[in-house]
Coordinates of C-alpha atoms in Angstrom, one line a residue:
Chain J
X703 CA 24.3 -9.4 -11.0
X704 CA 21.8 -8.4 -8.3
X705 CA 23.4 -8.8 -4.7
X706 CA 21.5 -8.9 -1.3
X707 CA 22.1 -9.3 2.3
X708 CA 19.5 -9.6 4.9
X709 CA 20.2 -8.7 8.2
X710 CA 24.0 -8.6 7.5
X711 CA 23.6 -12.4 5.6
X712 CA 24.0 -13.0 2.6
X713 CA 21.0 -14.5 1.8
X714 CA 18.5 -13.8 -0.9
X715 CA 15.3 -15.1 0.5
X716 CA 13.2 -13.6 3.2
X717 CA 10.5 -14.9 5.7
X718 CA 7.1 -15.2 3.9
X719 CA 5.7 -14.1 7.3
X720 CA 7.3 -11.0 6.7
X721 CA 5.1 -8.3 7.6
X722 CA 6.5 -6.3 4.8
X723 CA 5.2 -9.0 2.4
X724 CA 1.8 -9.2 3.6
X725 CA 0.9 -5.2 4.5
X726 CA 4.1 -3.7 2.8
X727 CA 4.3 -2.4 6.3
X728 CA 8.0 -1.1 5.6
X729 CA 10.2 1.5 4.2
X730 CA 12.8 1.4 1.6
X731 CA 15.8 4.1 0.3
X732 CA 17.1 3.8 -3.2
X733 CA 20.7 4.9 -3.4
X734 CA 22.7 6.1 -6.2
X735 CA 26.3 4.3 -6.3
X736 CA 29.2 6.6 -7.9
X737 CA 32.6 6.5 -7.7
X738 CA 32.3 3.4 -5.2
X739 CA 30.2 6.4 -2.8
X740 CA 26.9 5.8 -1.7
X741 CA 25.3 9.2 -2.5
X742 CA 23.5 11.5 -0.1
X743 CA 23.8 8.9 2.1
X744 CA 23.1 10.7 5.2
X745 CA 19.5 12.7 3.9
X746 CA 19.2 8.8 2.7
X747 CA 19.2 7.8 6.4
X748 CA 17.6 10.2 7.6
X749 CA 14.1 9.8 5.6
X750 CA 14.4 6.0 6.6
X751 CA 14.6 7.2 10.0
X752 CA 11.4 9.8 9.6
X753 CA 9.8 6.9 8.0
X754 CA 10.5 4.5 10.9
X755 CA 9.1 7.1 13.5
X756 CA 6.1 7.5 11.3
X757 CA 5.2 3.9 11.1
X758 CA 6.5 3.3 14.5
X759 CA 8.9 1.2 14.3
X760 CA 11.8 1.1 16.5
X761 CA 14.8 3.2 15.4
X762 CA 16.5 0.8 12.4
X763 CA 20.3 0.0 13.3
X764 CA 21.6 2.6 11.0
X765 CA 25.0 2.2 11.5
X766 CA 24.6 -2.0 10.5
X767 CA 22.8 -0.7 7.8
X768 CA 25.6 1.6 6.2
X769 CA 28.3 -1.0 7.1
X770 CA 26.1 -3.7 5.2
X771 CA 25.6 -1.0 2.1
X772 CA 29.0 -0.4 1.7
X773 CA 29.9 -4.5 2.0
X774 CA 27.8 -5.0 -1.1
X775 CA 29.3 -2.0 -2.9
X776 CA 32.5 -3.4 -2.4
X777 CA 34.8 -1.7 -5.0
X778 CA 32.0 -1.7 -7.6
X779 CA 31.9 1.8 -9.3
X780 CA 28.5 2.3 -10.5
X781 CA 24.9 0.6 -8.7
X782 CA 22.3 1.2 -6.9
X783 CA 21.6 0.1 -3.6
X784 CA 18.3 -0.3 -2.4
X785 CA 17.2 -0.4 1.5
X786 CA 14.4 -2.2 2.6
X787 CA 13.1 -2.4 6.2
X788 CA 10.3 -4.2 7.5
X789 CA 8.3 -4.5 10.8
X790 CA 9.8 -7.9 10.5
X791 CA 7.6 -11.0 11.4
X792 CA 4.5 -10.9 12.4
X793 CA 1.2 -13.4 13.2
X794 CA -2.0 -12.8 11.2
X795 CA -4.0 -9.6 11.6
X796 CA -3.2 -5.6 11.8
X797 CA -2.3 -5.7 15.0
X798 CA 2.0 -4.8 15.5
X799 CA 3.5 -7.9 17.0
X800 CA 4.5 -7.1 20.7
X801 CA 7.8 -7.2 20.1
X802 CA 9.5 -6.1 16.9
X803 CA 12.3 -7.2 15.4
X804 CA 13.1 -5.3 12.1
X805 CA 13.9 -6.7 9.3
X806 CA 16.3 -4.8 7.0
X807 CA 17.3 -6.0 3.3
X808 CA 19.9 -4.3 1.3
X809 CA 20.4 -5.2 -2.8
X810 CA 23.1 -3.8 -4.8
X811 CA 21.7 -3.6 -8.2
X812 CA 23.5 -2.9 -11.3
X813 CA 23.6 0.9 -12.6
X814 CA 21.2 1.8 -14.8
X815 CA 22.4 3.7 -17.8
X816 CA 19.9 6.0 -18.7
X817 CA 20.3 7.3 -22.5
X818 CA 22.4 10.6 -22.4
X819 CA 19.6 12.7 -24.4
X820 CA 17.2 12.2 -21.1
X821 CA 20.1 14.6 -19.5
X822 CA 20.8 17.0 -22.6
X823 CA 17.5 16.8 -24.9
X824 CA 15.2 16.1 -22.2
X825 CA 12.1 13.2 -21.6
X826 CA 8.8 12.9 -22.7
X827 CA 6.2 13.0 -19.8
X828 CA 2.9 11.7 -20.0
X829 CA -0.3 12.6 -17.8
X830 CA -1.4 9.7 -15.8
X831 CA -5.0 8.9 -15.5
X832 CA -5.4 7.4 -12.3
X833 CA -4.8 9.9 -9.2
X834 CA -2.7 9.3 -5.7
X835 CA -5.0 9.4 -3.3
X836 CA -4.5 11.4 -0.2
X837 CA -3.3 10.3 3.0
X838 CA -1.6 13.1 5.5
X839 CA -0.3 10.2 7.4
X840 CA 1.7 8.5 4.7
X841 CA 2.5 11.6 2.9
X842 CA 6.3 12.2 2.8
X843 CA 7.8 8.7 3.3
X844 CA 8.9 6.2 1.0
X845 CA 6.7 3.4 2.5
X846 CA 6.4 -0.1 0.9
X847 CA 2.8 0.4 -0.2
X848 CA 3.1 1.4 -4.0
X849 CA 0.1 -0.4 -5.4
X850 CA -0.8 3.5 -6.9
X851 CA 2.8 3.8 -8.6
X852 CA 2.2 1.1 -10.5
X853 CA -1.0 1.1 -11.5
X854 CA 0.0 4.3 -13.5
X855 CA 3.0 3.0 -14.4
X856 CA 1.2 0.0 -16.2
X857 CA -1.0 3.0 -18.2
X858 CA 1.9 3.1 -21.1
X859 CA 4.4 0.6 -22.4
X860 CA 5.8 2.8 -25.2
X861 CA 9.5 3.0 -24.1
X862 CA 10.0 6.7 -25.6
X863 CA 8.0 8.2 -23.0
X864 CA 10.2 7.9 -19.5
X865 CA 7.7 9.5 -16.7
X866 CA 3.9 10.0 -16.3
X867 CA 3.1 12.5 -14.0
X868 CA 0.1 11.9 -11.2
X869 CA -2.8 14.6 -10.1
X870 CA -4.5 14.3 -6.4
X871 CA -8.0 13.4 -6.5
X872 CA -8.7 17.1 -6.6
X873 CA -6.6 17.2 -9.6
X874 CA -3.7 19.1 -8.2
X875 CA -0.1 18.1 -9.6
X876 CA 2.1 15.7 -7.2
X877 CA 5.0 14.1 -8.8
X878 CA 5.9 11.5 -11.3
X879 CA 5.3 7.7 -10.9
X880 CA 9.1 7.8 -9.8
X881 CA 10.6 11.2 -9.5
X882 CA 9.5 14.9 -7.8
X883 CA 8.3 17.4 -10.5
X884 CA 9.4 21.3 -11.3
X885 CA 8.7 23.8 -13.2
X886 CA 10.2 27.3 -13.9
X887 CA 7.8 30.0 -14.5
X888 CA 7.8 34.1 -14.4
X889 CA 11.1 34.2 -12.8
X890 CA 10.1 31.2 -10.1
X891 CA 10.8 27.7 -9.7
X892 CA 8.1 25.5 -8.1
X893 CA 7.5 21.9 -6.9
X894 CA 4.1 20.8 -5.7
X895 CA 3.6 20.5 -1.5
X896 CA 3.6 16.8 -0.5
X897 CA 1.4 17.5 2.8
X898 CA -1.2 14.9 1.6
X899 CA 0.7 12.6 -1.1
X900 CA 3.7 12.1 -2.9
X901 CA 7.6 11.0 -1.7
X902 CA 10.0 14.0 -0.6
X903 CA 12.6 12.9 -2.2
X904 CA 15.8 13.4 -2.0
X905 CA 17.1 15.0 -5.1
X906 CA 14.0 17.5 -4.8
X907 CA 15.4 18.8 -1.4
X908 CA 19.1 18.9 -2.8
X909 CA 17.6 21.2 -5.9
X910 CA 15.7 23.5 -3.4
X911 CA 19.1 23.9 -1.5
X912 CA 20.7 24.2 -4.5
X913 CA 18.4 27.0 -5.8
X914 CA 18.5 29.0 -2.4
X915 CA 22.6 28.9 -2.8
X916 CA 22.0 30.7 -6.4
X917 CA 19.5 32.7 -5.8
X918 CA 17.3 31.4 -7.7
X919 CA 13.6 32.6 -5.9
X920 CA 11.2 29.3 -5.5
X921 CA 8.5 27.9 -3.6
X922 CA 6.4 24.8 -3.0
X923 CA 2.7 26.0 -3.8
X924 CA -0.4 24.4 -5.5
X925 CA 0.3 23.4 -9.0
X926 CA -2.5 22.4 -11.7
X927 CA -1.7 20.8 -14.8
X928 CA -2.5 24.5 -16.9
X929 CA -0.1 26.0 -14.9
X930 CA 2.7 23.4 -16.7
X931 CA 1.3 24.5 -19.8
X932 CA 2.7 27.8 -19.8
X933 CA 5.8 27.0 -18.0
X934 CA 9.4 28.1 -19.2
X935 CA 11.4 25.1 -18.0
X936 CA 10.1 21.8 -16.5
X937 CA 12.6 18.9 -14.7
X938 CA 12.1 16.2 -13.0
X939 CA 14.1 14.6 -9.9
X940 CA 15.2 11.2 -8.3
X941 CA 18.0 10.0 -6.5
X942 CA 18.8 8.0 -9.2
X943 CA 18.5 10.3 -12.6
X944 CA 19.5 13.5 -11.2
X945 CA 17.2 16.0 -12.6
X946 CA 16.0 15.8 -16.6
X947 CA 14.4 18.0 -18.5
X948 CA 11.1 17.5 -19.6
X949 CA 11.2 17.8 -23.4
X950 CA 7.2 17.1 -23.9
X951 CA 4.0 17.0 -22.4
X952 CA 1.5 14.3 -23.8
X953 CA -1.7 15.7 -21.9
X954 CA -5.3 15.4 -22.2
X955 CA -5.6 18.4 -24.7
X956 CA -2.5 17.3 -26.7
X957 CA 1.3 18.1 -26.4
X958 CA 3.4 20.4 -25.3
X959 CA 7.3 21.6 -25.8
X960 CA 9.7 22.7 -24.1
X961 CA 13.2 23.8 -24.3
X962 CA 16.2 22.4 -21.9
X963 CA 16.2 26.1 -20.4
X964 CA 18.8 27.9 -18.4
X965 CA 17.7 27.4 -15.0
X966 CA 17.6 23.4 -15.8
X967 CA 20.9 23.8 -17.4
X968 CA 21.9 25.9 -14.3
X969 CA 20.5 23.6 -11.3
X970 CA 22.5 20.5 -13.1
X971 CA 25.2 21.5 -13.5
X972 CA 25.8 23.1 -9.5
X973 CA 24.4 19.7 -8.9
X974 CA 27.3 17.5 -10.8
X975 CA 29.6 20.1 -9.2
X976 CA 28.3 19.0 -5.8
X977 CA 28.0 15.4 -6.5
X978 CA 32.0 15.4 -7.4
X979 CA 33.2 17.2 -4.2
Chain L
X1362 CA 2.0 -24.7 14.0
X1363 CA 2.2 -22.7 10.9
X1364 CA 2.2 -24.8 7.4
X1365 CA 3.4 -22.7 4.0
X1366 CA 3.2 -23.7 0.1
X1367 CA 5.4 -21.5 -2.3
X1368 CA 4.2 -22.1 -6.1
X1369 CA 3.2 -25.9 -4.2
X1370 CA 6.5 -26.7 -2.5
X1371 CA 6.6 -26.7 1.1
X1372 CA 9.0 -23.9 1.8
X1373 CA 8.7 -20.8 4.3
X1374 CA 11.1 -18.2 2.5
X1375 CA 10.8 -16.1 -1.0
X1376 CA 12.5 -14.2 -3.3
X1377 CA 13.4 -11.1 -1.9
X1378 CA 12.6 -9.9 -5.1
X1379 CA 9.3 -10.5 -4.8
X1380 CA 7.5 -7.4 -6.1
X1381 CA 4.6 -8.2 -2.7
X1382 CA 7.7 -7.3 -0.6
X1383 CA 8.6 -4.6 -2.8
X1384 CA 5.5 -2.6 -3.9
X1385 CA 3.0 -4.9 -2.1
X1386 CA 2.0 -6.1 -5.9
X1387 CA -0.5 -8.4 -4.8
X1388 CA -3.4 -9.8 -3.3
X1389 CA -4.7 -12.2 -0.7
X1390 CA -7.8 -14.1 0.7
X1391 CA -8.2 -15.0 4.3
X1392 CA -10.6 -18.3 5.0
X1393 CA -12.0 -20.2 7.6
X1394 CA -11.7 -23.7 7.5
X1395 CA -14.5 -25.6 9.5
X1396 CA -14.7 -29.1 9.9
X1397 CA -12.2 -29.4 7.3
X1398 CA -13.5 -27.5 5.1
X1399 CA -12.9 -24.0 3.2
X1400 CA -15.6 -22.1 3.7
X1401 CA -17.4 -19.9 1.1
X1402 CA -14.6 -21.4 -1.2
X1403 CA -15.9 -20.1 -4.5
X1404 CA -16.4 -16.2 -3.3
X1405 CA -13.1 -16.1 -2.4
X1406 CA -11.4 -16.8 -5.4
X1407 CA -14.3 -15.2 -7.2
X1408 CA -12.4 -11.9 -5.2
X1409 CA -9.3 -13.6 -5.9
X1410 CA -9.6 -13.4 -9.9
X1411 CA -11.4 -10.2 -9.6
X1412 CA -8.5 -8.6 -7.6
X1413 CA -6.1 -10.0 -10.3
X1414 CA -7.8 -8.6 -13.1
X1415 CA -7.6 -5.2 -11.3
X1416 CA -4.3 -5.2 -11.2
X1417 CA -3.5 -6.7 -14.6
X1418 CA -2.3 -10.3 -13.2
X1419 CA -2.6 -13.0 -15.6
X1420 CA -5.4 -15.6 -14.1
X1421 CA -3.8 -16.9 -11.0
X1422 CA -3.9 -20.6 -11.5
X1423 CA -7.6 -21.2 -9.4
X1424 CA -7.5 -25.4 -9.6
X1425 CA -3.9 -25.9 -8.3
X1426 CA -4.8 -22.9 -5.4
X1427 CA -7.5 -25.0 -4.4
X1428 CA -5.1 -28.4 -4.5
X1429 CA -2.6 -26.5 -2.4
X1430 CA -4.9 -25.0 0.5
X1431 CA -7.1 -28.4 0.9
X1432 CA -3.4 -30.6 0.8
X1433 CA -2.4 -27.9 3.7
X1434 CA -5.7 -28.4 5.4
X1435 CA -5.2 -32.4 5.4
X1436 CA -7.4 -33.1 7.8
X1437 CA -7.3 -30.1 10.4
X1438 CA -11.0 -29.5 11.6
X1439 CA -10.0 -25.3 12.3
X1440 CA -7.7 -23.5 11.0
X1441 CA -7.1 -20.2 8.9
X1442 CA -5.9 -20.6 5.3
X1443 CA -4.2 -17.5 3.6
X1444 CA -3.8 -17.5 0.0
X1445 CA -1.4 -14.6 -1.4
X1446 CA -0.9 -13.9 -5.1
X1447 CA 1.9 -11.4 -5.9
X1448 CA 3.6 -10.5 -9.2
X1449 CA 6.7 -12.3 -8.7
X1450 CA 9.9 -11.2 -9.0
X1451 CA 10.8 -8.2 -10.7
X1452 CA 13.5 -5.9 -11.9
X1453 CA 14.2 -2.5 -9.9
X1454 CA 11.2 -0.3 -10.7
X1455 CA 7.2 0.3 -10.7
X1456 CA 6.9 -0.9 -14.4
X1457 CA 5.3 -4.3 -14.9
X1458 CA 8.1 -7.1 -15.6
X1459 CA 7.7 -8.4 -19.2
X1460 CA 6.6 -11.8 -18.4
X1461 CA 5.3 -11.9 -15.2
X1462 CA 5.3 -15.0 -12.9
X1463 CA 2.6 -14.9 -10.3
X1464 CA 3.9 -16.0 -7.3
X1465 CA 1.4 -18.1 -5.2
X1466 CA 1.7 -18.3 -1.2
X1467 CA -0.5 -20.7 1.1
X1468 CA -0.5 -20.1 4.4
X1469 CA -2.3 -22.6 7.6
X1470 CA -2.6 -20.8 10.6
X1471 CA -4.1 -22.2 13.6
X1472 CA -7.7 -21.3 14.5
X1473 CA -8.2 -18.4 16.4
X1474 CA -10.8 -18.9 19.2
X1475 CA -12.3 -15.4 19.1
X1476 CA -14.3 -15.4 23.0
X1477 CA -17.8 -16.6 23.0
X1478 CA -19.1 -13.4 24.5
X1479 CA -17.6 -11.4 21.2
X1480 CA -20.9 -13.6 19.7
X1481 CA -23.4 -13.7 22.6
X1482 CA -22.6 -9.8 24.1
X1483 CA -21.4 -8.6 21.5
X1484 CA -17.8 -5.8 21.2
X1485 CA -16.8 -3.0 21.8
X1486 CA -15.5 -1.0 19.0
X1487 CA -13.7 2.5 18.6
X1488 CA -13.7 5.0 16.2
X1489 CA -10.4 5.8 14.5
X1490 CA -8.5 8.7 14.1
X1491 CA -6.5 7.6 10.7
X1492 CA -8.5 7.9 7.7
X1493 CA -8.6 5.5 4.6
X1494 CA -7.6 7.3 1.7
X1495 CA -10.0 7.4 -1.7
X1496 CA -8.8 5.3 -4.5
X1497 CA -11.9 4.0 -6.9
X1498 CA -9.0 2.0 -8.4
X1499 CA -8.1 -0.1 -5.5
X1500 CA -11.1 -0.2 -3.8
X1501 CA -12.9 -3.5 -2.9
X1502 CA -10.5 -5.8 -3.8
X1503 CA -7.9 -7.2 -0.9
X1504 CA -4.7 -5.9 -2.3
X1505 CA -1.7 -6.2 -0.3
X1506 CA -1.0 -2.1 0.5
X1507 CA -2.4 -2.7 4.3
X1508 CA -0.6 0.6 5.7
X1509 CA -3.9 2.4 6.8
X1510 CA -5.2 -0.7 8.2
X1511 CA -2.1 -0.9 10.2
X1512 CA -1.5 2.8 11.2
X1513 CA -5.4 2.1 12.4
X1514 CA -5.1 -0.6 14.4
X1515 CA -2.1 0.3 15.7
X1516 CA -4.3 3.6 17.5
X1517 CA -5.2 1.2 20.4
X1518 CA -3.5 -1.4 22.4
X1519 CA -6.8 -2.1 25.1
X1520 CA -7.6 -5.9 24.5
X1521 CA -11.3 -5.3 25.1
X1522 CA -11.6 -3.0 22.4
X1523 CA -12.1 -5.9 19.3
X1524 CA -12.5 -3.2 16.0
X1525 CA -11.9 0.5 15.2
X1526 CA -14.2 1.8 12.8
X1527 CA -12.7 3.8 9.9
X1528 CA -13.9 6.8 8.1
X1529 CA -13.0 8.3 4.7
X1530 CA -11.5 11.6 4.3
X1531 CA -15.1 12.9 3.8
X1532 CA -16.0 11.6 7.3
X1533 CA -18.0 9.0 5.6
X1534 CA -18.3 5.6 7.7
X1535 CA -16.6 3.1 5.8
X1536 CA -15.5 -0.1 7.7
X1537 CA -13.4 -1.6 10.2
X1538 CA -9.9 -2.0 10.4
X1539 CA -10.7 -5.8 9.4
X1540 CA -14.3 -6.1 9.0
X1541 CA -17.1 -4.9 7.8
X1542 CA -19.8 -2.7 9.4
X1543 CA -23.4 -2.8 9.0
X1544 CA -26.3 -1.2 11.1
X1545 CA -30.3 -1.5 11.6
X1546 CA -32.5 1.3 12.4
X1547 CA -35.8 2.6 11.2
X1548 CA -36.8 -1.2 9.9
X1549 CA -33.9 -0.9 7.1
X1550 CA -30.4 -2.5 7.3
X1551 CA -27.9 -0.5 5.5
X1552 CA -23.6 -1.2 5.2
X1553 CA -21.4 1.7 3.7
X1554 CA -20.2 1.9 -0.1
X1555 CA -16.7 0.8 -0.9
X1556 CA -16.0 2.8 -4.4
X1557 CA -13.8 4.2 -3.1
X1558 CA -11.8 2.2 -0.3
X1559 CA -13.0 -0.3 2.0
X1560 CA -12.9 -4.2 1.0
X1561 CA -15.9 -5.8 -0.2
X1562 CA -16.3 -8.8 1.9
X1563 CA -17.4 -12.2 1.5
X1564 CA -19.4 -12.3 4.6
X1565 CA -20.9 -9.0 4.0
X1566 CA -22.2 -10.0 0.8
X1567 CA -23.1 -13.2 2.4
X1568 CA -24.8 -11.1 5.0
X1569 CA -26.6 -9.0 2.5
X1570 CA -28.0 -11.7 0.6
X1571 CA -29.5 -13.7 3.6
X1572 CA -31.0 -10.2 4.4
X1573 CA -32.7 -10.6 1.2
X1574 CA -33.7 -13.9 1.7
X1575 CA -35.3 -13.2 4.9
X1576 CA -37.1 -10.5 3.4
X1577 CA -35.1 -7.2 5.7
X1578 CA -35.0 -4.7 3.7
X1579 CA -31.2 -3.2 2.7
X1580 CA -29.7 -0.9 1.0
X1581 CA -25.9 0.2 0.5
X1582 CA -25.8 3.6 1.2
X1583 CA -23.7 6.5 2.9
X1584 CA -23.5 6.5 6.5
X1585 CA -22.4 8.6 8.5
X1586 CA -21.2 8.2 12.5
X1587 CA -23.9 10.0 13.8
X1588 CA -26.4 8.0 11.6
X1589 CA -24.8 4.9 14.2
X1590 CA -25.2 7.2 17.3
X1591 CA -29.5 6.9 16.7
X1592 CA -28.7 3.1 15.1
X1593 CA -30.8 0.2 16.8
X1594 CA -28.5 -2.5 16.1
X1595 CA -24.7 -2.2 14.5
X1596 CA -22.8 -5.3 13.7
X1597 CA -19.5 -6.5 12.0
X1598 CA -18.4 -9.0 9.7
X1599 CA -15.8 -10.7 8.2
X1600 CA -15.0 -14.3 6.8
X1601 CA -13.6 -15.4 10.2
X1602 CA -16.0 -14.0 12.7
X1603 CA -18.7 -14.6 10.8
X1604 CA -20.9 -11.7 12.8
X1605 CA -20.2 -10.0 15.5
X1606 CA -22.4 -7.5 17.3
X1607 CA -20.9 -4.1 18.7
X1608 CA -22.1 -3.4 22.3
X1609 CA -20.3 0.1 22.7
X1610 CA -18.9 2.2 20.1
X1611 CA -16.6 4.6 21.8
X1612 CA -16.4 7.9 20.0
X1613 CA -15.7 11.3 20.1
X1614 CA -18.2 12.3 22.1
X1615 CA -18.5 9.2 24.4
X1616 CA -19.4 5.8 24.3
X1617 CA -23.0 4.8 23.2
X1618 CA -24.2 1.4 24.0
X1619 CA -26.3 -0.9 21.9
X1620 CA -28.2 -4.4 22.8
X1621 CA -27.1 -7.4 19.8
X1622 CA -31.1 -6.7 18.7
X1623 CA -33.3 -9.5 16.4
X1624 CA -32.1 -8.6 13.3
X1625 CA -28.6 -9.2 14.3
X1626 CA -29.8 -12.1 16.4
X1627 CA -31.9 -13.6 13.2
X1628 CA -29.6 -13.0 10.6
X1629 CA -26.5 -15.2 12.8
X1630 CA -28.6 -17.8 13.1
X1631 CA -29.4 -18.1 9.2
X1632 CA -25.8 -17.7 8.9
X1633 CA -24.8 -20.4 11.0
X1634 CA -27.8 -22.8 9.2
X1635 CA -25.9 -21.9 5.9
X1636 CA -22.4 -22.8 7.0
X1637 CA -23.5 -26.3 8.3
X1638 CA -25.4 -27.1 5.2

């Protein structure tokens, strides 16, 4: 059963002024539930609160926000909670209202139980056709505009493929349609830079951490879809799924395989470690 | 005041579910009523239908829309009527709900009484900073993602600046924040492309078939801002305004002034012919 408040009531309707409605002038967080915790709750706020500079919107009430997540948790073991704050109401037009009052919207979804062969086997991943386009200014933050997302999103509908990954327009790789992308290659982990598209997500900053800690040598560089083809290992993130390993490749030339390697196997499991203590 | 219809009930809250708060899964008209009447009816939900289409909507139901906005209108001689079509509710997640439930949103908003002088003298406009961001997929139609339009207009606070003119990534002239731009020089009216961003607007096709009509020679073709440093006349539309011409475009390099010429001056008064027949 989905629950929501909306600025701290429980009420499961929302203005249809709301500015987030009519520009998706907002920002969301998506939070993994475990053990009754909100996960990485803090780097959780913290992007909001990027986001909310960015779009320049007053500073949220973060700590209204975390008392109002962990109402809705309330016991329950397993959900998600998703944050949603908009530039509130508005009149018609562009232009920001003179004085803004935010709107902020928390659900507590159910878990989602993702099949344990996306964690041990690994997904199949699909190239999208349409592009992100680029935008400096958006880059980063996980705004409310996601028209993009789901446009490649709606390319497939066969359920065994669980990710397509998105080029720029100038064909450079970004991310998948919901999680951050990595590959392992000549002794080097990399993620594409997100300077002009993309979300930083969360789970892709914990793994760079993560990989520092171990020693494991990385960067964020320029990635083009050959370079996946001759990867070692490949992994994607979210908040939600933790990292899984990419299993296949359905690309324009054909497919591609790859084996749950040791530096996937490695990065998951100091991540479980982490999420337990 | 401000009058709503959800799905043809008079309510003023929705779902907060709604995938147009969510993902900003939707679409919307904006349209002048005048003497009690929608104007240029039919090329809105011609944009309507092909916005839906775009985005892989069922057919948004056109006869009951039209019930809905002229029972809101119910005898108001000005107002503004806002149609939104989202996707409905959904589940978590960019994928496409199974069945999808269009959601439909009218809106009344009082008239706005732009200043006479916006018609007679003409505006001053700005260039932009914030770029809009390529997307062949999305451009055109009047989706709901309005971020850039947003982070745009949100460059300026002066009220006697009316419109800041937007340029692609390419430093291609594109449109304004809310209208769209078209200028005269060397016996040839010309408005930019929108393959890849920029809204194709009622009044600027309206525009560019009265042009044709009157026997002005067009054409749709790049411009770029110095091509509207050496322009005779510049102008902007949109459905409300109808035209406006720009007096003073400030820009990088100062602020170049411009006399609302014949052309302008001809083509506003074929306009205004049109909308009382």
């Amino acid at each position: 059963v989905i629950k929501t408040l909306i600025n701290g009531e429980p009420e499961n309707t929302i203005s249809v002024l709301d500015r987030g409605l009519h520009y998706g002038d907002g920002i969301f967080e998506t939070i993994k539930v475990t053990g009754g915790r909100l996960l990485f709750l803090e780097q959780h706020l913290q992007r909001l609160i990027a986001g909310s500079k960015r779009l320049g919107f007053p500073q949220p009430p973060v700590d209204r926000i975390v008392a109002e997540a962990k109402s809705l948790v309330d016991g329950t073991a397993e959900a998600v909670i998703k944050i949603v704050v908009t530039r509130g109401q508005g009149g018609r037009g562009y232009r920001l209202p003179e004085h803004t009052r935010l709107n902020r919207i928390i659900i507590r979804y159910p878990w989602v139980d993702y099949p344990e062969r996306y964690y041990t086997a690994g997904v199949t991943m699909r190239l999208c056709n349409s592009r992100l386009s680029a935008n400096p200014q958006l880059a980063g933050i996980k705004h409310l505009n996601r028209l993009e997302q789901i446009i490649a999103r709606s390319e497939w509908q066969d359920p065994s493929i669980a990710e397509g990954l998105m080029l720029d327009q100038e064909e450079n790789v970004v991310e998948g349609t919901m999680s951050n992308v990595f590959l392992y290659k000549g002794n080097r982990l990399t993620t594409p830079p997100l300077r002009n598209c993309g979300v930083a997500g969360i789970m892709r900053q914990r793994v760079l951490n993560i990989a520092q800690d171990l020693g494991i040598s990385f960067d964020i560089s320029e990635v083009k879809p050959k370079d996946l083809l001759s990867a070692n290992e490949m992994f994607l993130t979210n908040s939600l799924i933790g990292i899984w390993p990419v299993k296949e490749f359905i690309h324009d030339g054909g497919v591609i395989g790859y084996q749950p390697g040791p530096i996937t196997r490695q990065l998951t499991q100091a991540l479980a470690q982490r999420e337990l203590s």
